Structures are given as C-alpha cells and as structure tokens.
Coordinates of C-alpha atoms and ligand atoms in Angstrom, one line a residue:
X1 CA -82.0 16.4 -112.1
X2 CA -82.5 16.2 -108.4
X3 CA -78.7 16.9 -106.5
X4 CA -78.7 17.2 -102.8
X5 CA -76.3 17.5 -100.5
X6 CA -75.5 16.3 -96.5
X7 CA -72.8 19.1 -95.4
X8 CA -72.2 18.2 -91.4
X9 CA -69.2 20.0 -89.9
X10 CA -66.9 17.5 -88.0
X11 CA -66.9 19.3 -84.9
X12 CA -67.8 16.6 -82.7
X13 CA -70.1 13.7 -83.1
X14 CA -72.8 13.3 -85.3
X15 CA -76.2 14.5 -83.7
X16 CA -79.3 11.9 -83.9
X17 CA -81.2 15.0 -86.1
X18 CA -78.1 15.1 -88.1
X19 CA -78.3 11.5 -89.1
X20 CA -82.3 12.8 -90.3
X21 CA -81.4 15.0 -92.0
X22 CA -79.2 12.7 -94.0
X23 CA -81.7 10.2 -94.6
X24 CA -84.1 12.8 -95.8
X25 CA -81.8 13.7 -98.4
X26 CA -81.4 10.5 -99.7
X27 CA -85.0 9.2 -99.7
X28 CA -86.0 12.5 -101.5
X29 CA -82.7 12.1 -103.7
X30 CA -83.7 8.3 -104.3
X31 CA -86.9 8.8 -104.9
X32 CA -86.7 11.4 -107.5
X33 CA -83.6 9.2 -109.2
X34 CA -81.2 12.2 -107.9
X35 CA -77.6 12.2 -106.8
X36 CA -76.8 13.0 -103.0
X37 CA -73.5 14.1 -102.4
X38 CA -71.4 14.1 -98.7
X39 CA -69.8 17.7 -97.9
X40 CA -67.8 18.3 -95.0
X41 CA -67.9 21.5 -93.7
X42 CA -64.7 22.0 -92.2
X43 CA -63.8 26.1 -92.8
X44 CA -63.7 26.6 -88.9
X45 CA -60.5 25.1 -87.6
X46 CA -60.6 26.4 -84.0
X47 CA -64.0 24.0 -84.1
X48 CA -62.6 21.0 -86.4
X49 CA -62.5 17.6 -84.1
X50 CA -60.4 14.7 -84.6
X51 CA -62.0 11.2 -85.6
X52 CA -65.2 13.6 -86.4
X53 CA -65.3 12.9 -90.0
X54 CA -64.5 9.2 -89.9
X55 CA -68.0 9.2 -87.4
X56 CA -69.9 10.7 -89.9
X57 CA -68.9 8.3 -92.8
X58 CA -69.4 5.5 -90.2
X59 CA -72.8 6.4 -89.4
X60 CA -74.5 6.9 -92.4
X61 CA -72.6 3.8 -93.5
X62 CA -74.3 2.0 -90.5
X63 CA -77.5 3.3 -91.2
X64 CA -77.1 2.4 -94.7
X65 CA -77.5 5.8 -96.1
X66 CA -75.3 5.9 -99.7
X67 CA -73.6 9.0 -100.9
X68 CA -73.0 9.1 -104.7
X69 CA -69.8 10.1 -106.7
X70 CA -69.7 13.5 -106.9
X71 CA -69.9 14.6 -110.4
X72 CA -69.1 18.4 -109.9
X73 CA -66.5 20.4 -109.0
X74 CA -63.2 18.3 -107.2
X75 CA -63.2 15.2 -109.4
X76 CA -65.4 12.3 -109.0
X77 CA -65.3 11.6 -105.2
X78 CA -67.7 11.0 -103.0
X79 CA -66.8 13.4 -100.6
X80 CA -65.9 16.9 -100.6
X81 CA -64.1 18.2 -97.7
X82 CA -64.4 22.5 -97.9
X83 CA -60.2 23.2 -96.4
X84 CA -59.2 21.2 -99.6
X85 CA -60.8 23.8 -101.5
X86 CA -59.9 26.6 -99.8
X87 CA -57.9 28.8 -102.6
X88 CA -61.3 29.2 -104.6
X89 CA -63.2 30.9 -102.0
X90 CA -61.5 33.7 -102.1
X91 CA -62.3 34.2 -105.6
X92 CA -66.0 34.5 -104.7
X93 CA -65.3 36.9 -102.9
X94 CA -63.4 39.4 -104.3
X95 CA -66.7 39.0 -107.6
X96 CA -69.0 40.1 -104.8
X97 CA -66.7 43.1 -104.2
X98 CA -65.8 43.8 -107.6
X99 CA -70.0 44.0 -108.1
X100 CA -70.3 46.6 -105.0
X101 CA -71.7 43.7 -102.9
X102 CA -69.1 42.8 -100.7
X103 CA -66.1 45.2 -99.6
X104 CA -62.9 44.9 -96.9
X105 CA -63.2 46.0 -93.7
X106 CA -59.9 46.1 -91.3
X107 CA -61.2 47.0 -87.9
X108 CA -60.2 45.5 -85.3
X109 CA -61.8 43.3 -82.5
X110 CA -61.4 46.9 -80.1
X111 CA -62.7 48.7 -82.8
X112 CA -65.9 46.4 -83.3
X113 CA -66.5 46.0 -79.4
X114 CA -66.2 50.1 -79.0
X115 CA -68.9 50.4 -81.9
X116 CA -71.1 47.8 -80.0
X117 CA -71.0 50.0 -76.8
X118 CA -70.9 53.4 -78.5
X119 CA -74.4 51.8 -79.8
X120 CA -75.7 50.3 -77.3
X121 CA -74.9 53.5 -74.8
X122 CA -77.2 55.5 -77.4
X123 CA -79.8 53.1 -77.2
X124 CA -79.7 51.2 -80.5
X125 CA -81.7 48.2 -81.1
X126 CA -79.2 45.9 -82.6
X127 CA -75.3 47.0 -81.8
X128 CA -74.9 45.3 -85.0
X129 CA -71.7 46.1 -88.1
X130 CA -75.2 47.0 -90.7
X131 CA -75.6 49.8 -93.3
X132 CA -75.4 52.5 -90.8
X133 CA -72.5 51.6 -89.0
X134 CA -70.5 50.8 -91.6
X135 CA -70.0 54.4 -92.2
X136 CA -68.4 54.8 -89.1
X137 CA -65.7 52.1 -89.9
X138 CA -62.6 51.2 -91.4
X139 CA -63.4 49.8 -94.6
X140 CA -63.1 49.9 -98.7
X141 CA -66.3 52.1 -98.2
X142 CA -65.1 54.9 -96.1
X143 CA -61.3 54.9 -97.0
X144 CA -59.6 55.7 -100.5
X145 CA -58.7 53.1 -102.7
X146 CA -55.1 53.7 -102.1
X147 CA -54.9 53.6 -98.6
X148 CA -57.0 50.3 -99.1
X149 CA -54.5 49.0 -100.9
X150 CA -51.9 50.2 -99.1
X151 CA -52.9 48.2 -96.0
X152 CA -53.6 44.7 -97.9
X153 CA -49.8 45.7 -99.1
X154 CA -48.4 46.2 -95.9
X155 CA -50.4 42.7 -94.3
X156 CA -52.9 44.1 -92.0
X157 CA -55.3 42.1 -91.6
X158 CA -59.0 42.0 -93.0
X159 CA -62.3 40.1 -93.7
X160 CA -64.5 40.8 -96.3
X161 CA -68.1 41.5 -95.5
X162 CA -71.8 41.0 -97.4
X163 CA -72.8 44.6 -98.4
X164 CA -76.4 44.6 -97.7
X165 CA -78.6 46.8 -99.2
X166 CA -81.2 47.5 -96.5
X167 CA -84.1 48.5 -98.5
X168 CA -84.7 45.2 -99.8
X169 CA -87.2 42.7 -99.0
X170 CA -86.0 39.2 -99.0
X171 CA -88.9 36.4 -100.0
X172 CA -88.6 32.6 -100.5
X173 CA -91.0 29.7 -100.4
X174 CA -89.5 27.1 -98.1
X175 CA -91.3 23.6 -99.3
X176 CA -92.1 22.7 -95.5
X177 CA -92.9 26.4 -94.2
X178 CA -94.1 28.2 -97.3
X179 CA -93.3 32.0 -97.9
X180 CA -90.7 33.4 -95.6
X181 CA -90.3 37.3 -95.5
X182 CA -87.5 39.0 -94.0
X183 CA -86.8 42.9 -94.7
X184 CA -82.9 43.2 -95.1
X185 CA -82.6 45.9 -92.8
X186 CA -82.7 43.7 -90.0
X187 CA -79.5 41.5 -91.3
X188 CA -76.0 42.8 -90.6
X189 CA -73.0 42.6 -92.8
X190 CA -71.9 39.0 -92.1
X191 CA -68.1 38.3 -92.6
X192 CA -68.3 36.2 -95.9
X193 CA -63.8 36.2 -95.9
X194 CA -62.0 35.7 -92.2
X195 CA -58.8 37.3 -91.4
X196 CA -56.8 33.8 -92.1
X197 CA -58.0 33.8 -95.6
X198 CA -60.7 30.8 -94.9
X199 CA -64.6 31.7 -96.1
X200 CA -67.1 31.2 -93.1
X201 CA -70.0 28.9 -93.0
X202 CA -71.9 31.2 -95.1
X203 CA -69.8 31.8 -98.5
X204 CA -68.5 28.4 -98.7
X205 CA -71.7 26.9 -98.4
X206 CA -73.4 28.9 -101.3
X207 CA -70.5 28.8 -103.6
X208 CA -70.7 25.2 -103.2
X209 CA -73.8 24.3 -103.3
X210 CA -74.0 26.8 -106.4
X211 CA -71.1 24.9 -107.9
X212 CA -72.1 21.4 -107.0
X213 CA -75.7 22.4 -108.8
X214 CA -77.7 21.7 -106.2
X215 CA -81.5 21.9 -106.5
X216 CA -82.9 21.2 -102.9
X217 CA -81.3 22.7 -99.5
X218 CA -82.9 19.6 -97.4
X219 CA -81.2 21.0 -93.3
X220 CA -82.5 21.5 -89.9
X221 CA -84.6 24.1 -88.6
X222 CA -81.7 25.8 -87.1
X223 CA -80.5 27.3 -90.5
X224 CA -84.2 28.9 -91.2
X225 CA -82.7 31.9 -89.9
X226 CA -79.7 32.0 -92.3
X227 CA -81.4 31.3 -95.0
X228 CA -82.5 35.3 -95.8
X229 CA -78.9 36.3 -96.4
X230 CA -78.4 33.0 -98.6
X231 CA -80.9 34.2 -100.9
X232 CA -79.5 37.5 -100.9
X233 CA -75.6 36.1 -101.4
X234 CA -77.3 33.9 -104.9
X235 CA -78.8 37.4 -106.2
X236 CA -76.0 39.1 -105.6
X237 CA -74.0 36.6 -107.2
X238 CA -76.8 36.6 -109.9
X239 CA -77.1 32.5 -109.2
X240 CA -80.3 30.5 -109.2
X241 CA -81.5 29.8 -105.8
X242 CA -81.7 26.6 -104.9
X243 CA -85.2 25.2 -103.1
X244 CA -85.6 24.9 -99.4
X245 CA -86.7 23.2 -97.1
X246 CA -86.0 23.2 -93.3
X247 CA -86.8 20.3 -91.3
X248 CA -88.6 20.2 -88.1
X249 CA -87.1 20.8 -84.8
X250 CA -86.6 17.7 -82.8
X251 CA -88.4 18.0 -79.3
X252 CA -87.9 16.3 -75.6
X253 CA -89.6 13.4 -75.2
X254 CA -92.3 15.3 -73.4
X255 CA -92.8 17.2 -76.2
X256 CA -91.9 21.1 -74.0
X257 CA -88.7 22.4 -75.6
X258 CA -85.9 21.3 -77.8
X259 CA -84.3 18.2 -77.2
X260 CA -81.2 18.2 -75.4
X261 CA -78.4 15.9 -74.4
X262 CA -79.4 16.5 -71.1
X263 CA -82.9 14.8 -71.8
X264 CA -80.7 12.2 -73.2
X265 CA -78.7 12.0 -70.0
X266 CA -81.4 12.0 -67.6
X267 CA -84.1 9.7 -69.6
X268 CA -81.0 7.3 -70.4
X269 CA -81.5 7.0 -73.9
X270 CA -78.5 7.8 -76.9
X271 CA -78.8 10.8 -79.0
X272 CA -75.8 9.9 -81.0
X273 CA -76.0 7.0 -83.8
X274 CA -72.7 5.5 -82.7
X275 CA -70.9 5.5 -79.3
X276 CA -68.2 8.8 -79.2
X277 CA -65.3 8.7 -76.8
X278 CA -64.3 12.4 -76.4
X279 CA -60.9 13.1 -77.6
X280 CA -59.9 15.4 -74.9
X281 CA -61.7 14.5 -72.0
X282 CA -62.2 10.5 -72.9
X283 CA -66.0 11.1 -71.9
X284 CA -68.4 8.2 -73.8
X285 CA -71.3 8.9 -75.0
X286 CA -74.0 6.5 -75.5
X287 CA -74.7 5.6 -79.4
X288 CA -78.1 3.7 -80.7
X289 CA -75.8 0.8 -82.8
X290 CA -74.0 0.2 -79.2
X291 CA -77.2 0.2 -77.1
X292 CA -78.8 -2.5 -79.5
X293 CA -80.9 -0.2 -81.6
X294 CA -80.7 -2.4 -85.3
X295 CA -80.6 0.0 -87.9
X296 CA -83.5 -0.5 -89.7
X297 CA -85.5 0.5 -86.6
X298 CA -83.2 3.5 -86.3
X299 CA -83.9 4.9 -90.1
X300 CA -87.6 3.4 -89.6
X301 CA -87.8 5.6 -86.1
X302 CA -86.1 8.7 -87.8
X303 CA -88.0 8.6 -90.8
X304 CA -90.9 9.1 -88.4
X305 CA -90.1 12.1 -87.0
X306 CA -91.1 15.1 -88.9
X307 CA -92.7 12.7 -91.7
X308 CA -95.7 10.1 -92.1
X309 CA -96.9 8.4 -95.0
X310 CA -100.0 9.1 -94.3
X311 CA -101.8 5.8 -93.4
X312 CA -101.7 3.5 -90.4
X313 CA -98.7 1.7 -92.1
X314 CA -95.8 2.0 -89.5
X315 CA -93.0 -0.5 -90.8
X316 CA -91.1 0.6 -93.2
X317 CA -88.1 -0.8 -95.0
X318 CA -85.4 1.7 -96.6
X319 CA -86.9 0.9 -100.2
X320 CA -90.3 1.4 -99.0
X321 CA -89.5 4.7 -97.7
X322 CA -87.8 5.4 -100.4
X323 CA -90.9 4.3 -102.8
X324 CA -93.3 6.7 -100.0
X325 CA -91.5 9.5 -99.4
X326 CA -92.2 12.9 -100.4
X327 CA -91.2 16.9 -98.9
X328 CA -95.1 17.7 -98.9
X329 CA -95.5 14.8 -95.8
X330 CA -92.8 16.9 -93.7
X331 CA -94.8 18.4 -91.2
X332 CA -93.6 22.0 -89.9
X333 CA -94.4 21.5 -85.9
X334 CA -91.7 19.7 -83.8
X335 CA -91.0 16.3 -84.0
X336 CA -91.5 14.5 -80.1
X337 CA -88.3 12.0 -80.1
X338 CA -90.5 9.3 -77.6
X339 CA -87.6 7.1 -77.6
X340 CA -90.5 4.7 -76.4
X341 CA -91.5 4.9 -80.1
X342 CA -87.6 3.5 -81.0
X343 CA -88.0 0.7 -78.8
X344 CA -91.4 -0.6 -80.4
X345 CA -89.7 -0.4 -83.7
X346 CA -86.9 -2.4 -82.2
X347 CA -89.1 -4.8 -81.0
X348 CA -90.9 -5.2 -84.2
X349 CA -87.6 -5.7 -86.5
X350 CA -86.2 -8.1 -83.6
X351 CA -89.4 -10.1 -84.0
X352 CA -89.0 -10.3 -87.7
X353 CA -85.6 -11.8 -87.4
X354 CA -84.1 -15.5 -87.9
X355 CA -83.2 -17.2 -85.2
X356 CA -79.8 -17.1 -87.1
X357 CA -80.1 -13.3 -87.4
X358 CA -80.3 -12.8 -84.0
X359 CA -77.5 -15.4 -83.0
X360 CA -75.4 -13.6 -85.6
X361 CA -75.9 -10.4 -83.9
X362 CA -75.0 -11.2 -80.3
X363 CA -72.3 -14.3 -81.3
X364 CA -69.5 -12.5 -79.8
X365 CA -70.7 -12.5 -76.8
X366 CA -72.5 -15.8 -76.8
X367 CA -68.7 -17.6 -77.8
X368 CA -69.0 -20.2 -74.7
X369 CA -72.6 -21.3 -75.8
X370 CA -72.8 -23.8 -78.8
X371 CA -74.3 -23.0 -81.6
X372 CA -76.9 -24.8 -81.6
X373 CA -78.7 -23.9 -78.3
X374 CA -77.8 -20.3 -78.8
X375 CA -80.1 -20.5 -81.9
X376 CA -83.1 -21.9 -79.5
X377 CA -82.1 -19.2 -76.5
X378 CA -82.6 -16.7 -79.7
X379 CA -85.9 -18.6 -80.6
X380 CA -87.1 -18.6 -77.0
X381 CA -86.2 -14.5 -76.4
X382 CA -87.0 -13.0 -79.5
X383 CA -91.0 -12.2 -78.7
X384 CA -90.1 -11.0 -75.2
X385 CA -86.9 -8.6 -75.4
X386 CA -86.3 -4.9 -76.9
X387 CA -82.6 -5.2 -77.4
X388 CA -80.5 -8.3 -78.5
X389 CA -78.1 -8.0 -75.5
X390 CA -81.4 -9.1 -73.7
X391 CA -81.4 -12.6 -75.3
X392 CA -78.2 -13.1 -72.6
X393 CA -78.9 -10.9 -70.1
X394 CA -82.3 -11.9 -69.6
X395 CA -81.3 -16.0 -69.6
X396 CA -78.6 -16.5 -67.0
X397 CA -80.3 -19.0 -65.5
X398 CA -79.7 -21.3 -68.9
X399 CA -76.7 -21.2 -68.0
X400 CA -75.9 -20.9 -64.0
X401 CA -77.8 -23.3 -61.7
X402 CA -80.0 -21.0 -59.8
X403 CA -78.3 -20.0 -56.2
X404 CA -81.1 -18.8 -54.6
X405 CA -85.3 -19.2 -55.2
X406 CA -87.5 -16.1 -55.4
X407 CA -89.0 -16.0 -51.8
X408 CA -92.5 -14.8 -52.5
X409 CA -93.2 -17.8 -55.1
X410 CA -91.9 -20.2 -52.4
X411 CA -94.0 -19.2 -50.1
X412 CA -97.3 -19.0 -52.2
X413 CA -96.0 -21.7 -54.7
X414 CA -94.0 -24.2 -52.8
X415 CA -96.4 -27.1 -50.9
X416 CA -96.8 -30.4 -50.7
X417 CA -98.8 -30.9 -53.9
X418 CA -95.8 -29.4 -55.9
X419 CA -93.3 -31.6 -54.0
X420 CA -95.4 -34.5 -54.9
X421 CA -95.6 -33.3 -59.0
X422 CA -92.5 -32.7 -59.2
X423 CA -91.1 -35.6 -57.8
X424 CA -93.0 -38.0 -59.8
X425 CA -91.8 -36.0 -62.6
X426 CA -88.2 -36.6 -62.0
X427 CA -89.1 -40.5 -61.9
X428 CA -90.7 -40.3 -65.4
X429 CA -87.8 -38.3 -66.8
X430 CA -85.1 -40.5 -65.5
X431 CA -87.2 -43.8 -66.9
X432 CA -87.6 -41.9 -70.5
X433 CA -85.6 -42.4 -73.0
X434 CA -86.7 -40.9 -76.1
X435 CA -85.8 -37.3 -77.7
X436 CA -85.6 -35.0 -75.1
X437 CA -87.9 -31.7 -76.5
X438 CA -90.5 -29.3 -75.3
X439 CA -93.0 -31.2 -76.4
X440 CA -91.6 -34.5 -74.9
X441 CA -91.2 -32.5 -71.9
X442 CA -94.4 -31.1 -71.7
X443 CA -96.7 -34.4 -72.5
X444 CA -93.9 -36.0 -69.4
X445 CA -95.3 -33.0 -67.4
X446 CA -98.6 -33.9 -67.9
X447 CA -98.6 -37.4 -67.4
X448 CA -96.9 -36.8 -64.3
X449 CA -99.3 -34.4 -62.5
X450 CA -101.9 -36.6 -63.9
X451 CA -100.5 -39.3 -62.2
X452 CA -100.0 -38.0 -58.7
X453 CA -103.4 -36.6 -59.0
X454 CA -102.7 -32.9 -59.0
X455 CA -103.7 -30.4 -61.4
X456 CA -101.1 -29.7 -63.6
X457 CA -102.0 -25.7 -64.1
X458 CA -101.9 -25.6 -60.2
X459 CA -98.1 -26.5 -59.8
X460 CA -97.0 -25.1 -62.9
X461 CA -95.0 -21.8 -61.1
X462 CA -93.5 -24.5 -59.1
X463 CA -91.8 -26.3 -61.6
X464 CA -90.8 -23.0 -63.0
X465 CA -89.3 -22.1 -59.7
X466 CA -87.5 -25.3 -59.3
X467 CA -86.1 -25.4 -63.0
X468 CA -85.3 -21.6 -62.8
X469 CA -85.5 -20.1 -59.6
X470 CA -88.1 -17.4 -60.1
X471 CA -92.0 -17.6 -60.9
X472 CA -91.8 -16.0 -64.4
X473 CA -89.7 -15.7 -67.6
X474 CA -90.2 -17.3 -71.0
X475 CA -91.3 -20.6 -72.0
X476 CA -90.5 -23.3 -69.7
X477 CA -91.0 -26.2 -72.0
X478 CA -88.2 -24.8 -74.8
X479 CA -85.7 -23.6 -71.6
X480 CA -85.8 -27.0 -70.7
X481 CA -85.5 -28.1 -73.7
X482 CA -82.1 -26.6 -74.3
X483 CA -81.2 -27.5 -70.2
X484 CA -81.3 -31.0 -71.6
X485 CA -83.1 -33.8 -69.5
X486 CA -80.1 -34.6 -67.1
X487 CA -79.8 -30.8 -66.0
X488 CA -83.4 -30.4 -66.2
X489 CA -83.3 -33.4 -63.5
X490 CA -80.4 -32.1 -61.5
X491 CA -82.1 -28.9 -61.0
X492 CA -85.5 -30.6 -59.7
X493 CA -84.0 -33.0 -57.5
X494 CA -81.5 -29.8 -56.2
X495 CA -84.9 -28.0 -55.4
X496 CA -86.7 -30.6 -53.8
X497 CA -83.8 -31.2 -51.4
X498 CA -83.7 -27.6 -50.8
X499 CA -86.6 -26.5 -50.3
X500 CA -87.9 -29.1 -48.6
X501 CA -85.5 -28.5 -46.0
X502 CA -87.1 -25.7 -44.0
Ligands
LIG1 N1 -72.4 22.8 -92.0 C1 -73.7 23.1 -91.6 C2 -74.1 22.1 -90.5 O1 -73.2 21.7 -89.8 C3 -74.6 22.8 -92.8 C4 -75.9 23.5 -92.9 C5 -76.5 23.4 -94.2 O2 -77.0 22.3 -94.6 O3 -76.5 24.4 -94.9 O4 -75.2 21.8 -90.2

C-alpha cells in the first residue's frame, strides 16, 4: 500500500512550496487509496519556533489537505512529532556502529576548525570530516576500545558519525529526474547522533520513514542533494529504499532564479498560506487566506506548479485532482509562481460562487449592510473583482453619497442635454409607484431620455456620474436598484443642483 508522509520542521512559518508539497502527497496518496501521514520534524531545538506547528496543522486544514491516523509506530495519531520519540534514535545508531557503519567521534569544535585549516592550507578540495581525515581524529576508529569507553564513562561529549565507504557508487531512480549517480567519495561523514543525544535531520528522518513504512519520499528539490547518503544510511541499515521523487524548484515570477521572500516583498504578493506574526520581532507577514485567496484557487494554483494534466482543462476541484493526478506529469524544470496565474484562478472560483457564498465570506465586515442588499452588492461585484474584500472596497459609493464628481467626466459628460435627461428622469421617478428594480429603472430611463428627446446612450455616463460620482464601475441599473428609488432621487436632484452651479 501507498504511505507517504508530509515532515515540515516548525521553524517558522509554513512556506507556499511547503504547502505543495503537502498537497502532492495527498493527491498521489489519494489517488493510489494510500495513507498520508503528518511528521513534525522537530530534532533541532536551537531552530524549533513557537505557534509553528499549530500553523502547519492550520494550513493544510485551510487548504483542506487531510492527514490520516497513523497506523505505525506511536499509536494511532495523526501526527508524529520526532522530540517525543527521541530515546529510540539512539538505538539506530549504535546498530550502525555495531555493523562498522557508524562510529563515535569526540573532537571538538577547535579540533574540527584546526582540521579544516590544516586542509585547506595544503590545498584540499573539500576541508571536509571524510574517509581520509578521519584518520587524523579522535574517534572509535583511531582510539582503543578502552579509552573509548573510558571517555563515554567519564561524560565527554560525542556524536556519532555515518562511516562512508568511499569506493562506492551511490545510484537511485528519482520518479521526476530519473537515475541519479553520486560516487561516495565526494560525501563526508555526516553527524547521524549530536552531542545532546538528539539524531539530526538525517537519522531521524530514515529511521522513520523506515519505521512508518513509507513507499514514496514526495519533498522539494532542496533535499535532491541529501538524498545519496539516504540511500546509503537504508543499505547500511539493510532497509528497503523507499521511492523518490523531488519536486521542482519554485521560481520568481519572472521566471530568473529561485523565488524569494524578497520577490514576495517587492511584487506584493504572500508566499505564506496564512498570515504569521513573528514571535520575536512581531513582524506580519502576508498570508493567501488573509489577502482573499479562496482555497480552492490556492490548491487549484499549486497543483499547477510543477504539474498539468495534460489538456487545456484548467479548473480543477480537489477530487478532480485527485481523480487526474499522477508523479509522471511532474515536470523536472522550475515552476514560474506568476501570482497573476493565482489571481485568474481567484477570479474564476469567485465567479462560480452564490451570491450567498460570497456574502458569507465577507459578512463580518459587511455587519451594517442588511442582508438583503449585501446579497445584490455580491451579485453586482462578483464578475468584476479578484478578491472578495473588493465587493466593499470597490462599492463605497452604495453606501456614502458621493462628495465630490470625477472632473474629467464633468467636463466631457456634464451639458445641457444631460441636465435636461436627468431631470425629467427625477420627475418620472417621483410620479412611479411600482417596484422599484433595475429593470423598472432602466425602462424609466428610457422613457425619460425619450421624452426629452435625447439619446439615451449619449447621457448615459451622466447619469452614472450623478448617481455615483465617477464615469465607470458596475452596472448602474442593479446599483440603483439597491440605492432604492428615494436615494437614487436624492442623489440626482443633489447633482443637478451642483453641478449646475458653476
Ligand atoms: N524536515 C524536512 C523539511 O523541513 C523534511 C524533508 C523531507 O521530506 O525529507 O523539509
């Protein structure tokens, strides 16, 4: 069976890619009717930040991205956290070293830093703690067994280290960049045990992804460079290698270099699902739920980078992507994040929406408009914004009487035919007495212009202007519809005094 895992480290807020490589995981994990399972990666405590974790949950949560009960090692929970496990790791290690593939090594920081300059003095390549050096060290391979165990009896302090054997060739077929071949000369040996008893990155995540029976390593790009020595810790262990595959970097929007939160910064777009306050130096960063990114463009947009289905279908629901999605469609070149890409997909999903929908997502701040016309305010914005925060910002004048007219429409606008429109308009409106609707409001309008004689397309911008105070936004007919008729009067008779003035 399918098992893949999500293992972020909480050391700060969940990156955009991050949240990618989640979903990947799940639509492959879904699709093949596998289990995905949440891991925190938490072994490096000088890195661990506070409110980190509860992030991650709440932004796959957002997205809608579901983690399964874990069915291995820890008891069913859905999440596995690696400092609750700590004790085990240690284990691991000392199999390695009882195999001759690990050993102890209890220089210190000096003595490393005085290798690296001895080294790099004589010209070395890589100053690097490798099968040459090693000889020159303190460690379980140059000193006696007693004195080794003479020192972890007294306390000194050690790490245990990989024990590469340098002759090797290391070879794996990543599923997104085929055969990878590193010779294992050029890999040092990587602390596997730190002096405070905790395993690094690299031993806890292969004992647990050995123990949790995964089948699929689904991570970013940044870890292709690991993964020679993970295939080397399974052999040594004598496990089965899981598959890879490393996803594609994510590029600026330009499409030159990796994306940064720079880009971010200067292109003004979020890189972060969810807005993060920084514990220590209270600093926000921008999230896609707070700017008014809905989810489902969000996983739609993310699904899109690195991935296509492979036809000119672009909208895709979570079960559709689910139902489409494969490893072979990951494509190995960067993935451009054109944020102008996220905002189509916003659009799109906006458009799809219920009035109702939309009301429901902006009602908090819509609490002084009714119910009612905040339902037509959604109707008459939904074709003409990107984010639902638009439906208010972008409708003010509902809602204030306009101050001020825009200047240029006055002048080209603003005449005497308009004057003489509008104001037999105001005289039909105040004699009707039906329903008061766009429609009603539109056959009034006509009727009106048709009556004083004027072309009704000519002083259209007018009315706009007078009902408004600027020459565009959307349709006039519903906005006055939800003005009501005796506003929708006010306003014109407001205008007519006004502008006529000067
Ligand atoms: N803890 C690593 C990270 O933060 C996990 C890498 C992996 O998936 O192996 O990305």
């Amino acid at each position: 069976m399918v098992r893949v895992r999500f293992a972020p480290s909480p050391t700060g807020p969940l990156h955009i890619g991050g949240v990618r490589t989640a979903l990947y995981n799940y639509l492959f994990a879904r699709k093949n009717g596998g289990k995905m399972l949440l891991r925190i990666e938490d072994t490096d405590q000088n890195r661990y930040v506070p409110g980190a974790e509860g992030y991650i949950l709440e932004a796959l949560q957002w997205v809608g991205i579901e983690i399964d009960e874990g069915q291995g090692v820890g008891g069913p929970h859905a999440l596995y956290r690696q400092s609750e496990r700590k004790g085990m790791y240690r284990e691991y290690a000392e199999q390695l070293i009882a195999k001759g593939k690990a050993y102890y090594a209890f220089d210190t920081a000096d003595e490393i830093e005085a290798m690296r300059k001895r080294l790099e003095e004589a010209g070395a390549d890589a100053a690097q703690y490798n099968a040459i050096t090693r000889l020159q060290m303190s460690n379980s391979l140059t000193l006696s067994a007693d004195e080794v165990q003479q020192r972890i009896d007294n306390g000194d302090p050690y790490v245990v280290r990989i024990k590469i054997d340098p002759k090797q060739e290391i070879r794996f077929n990543d599923l997104i960049r085929g055969w990878v071949a590193v010779h294992a000369s050029t890999l040092d040996d990587k602390v596997l045990l730190k002096s405070d008893g905790m395993p690094t990155y690299h031993l806890a995540n292969i004992v647990d992804d050995h123990l949790m029976e995964i089948t699929h390593v689904i991570r970013g790009e940044e870890w292709l460079p690991s993964a020679p020595l993970h295939v080397l810790i399974y052999q040594y262990f004598g496990w089965t290698t899981p598959q890879f595959a490393h996803l594609p970097l994510l590029l600026k929007p330009e499409g030159n270099g990796k994306l940064s939160k720079r880009d971010a910064d200067l292109g003004g777009f979020p890189i972060f699902p969810l807005q993060w306050q920084d514990p220590v130096s209270g600093v926000v960063a921008r999230g896609f739920r707070e700017d008014g990114y809905l989810k489902e463009a969000t996983v739609n947009f993310l699904a899109f980078l690195g991935w296509n289905p492979g036809t000119e279908q672009e909208l895709f629901s979570m079960d559709e992507l689910v139902e489409a999605f494969s490893i072979e469609r990951i494509h190995k070149a960067g993935a451009r994040f054109d944020i102008t890409k996220a905002k189509w997909f916003n659009q799109q999903y906006l458009k799809g929406k219920t009035d109702e929908e939309l009301a429901d997502l902006i009602k908090e701040q819509a609490s002084a408009i009714p119910y009612h016309s905040l339902l037509k305010v959604c109707h008459l914005m939904k074709d003409r914004v990107t984010f639902p925060q638009e439906i208010l910002s972008e409708t003010t004048f509902l809602f204030e009487v306009p101050a001020v007219y825009e200047e240029a429409i006055v002048t080209s606008k603003w005449n005497a035919d308009a004057v003489k429109a509008i104001t037999t308009y105001v005289e039909d409106l105040k004699l009707y007495e039906g329903e008061f609707i766009a429609d009603s409001a539109k056959a009034i309008w006509a009727a009106a212009a048709e009556r004083a004689g004027i072309k009704m397309g000519k002083v259209m911008q007018a009315l706009r202007l007078a009902v408004t105070g600027a020459g565009h936004g959307p349709d006039l007919m519903l906005a006055m519809e939800i003005l009501g008729k005796d506003e929708v009067v006010s306003r014109l008779e407001k205008a007519l005094e006004k502008l006529s003035q000067g």
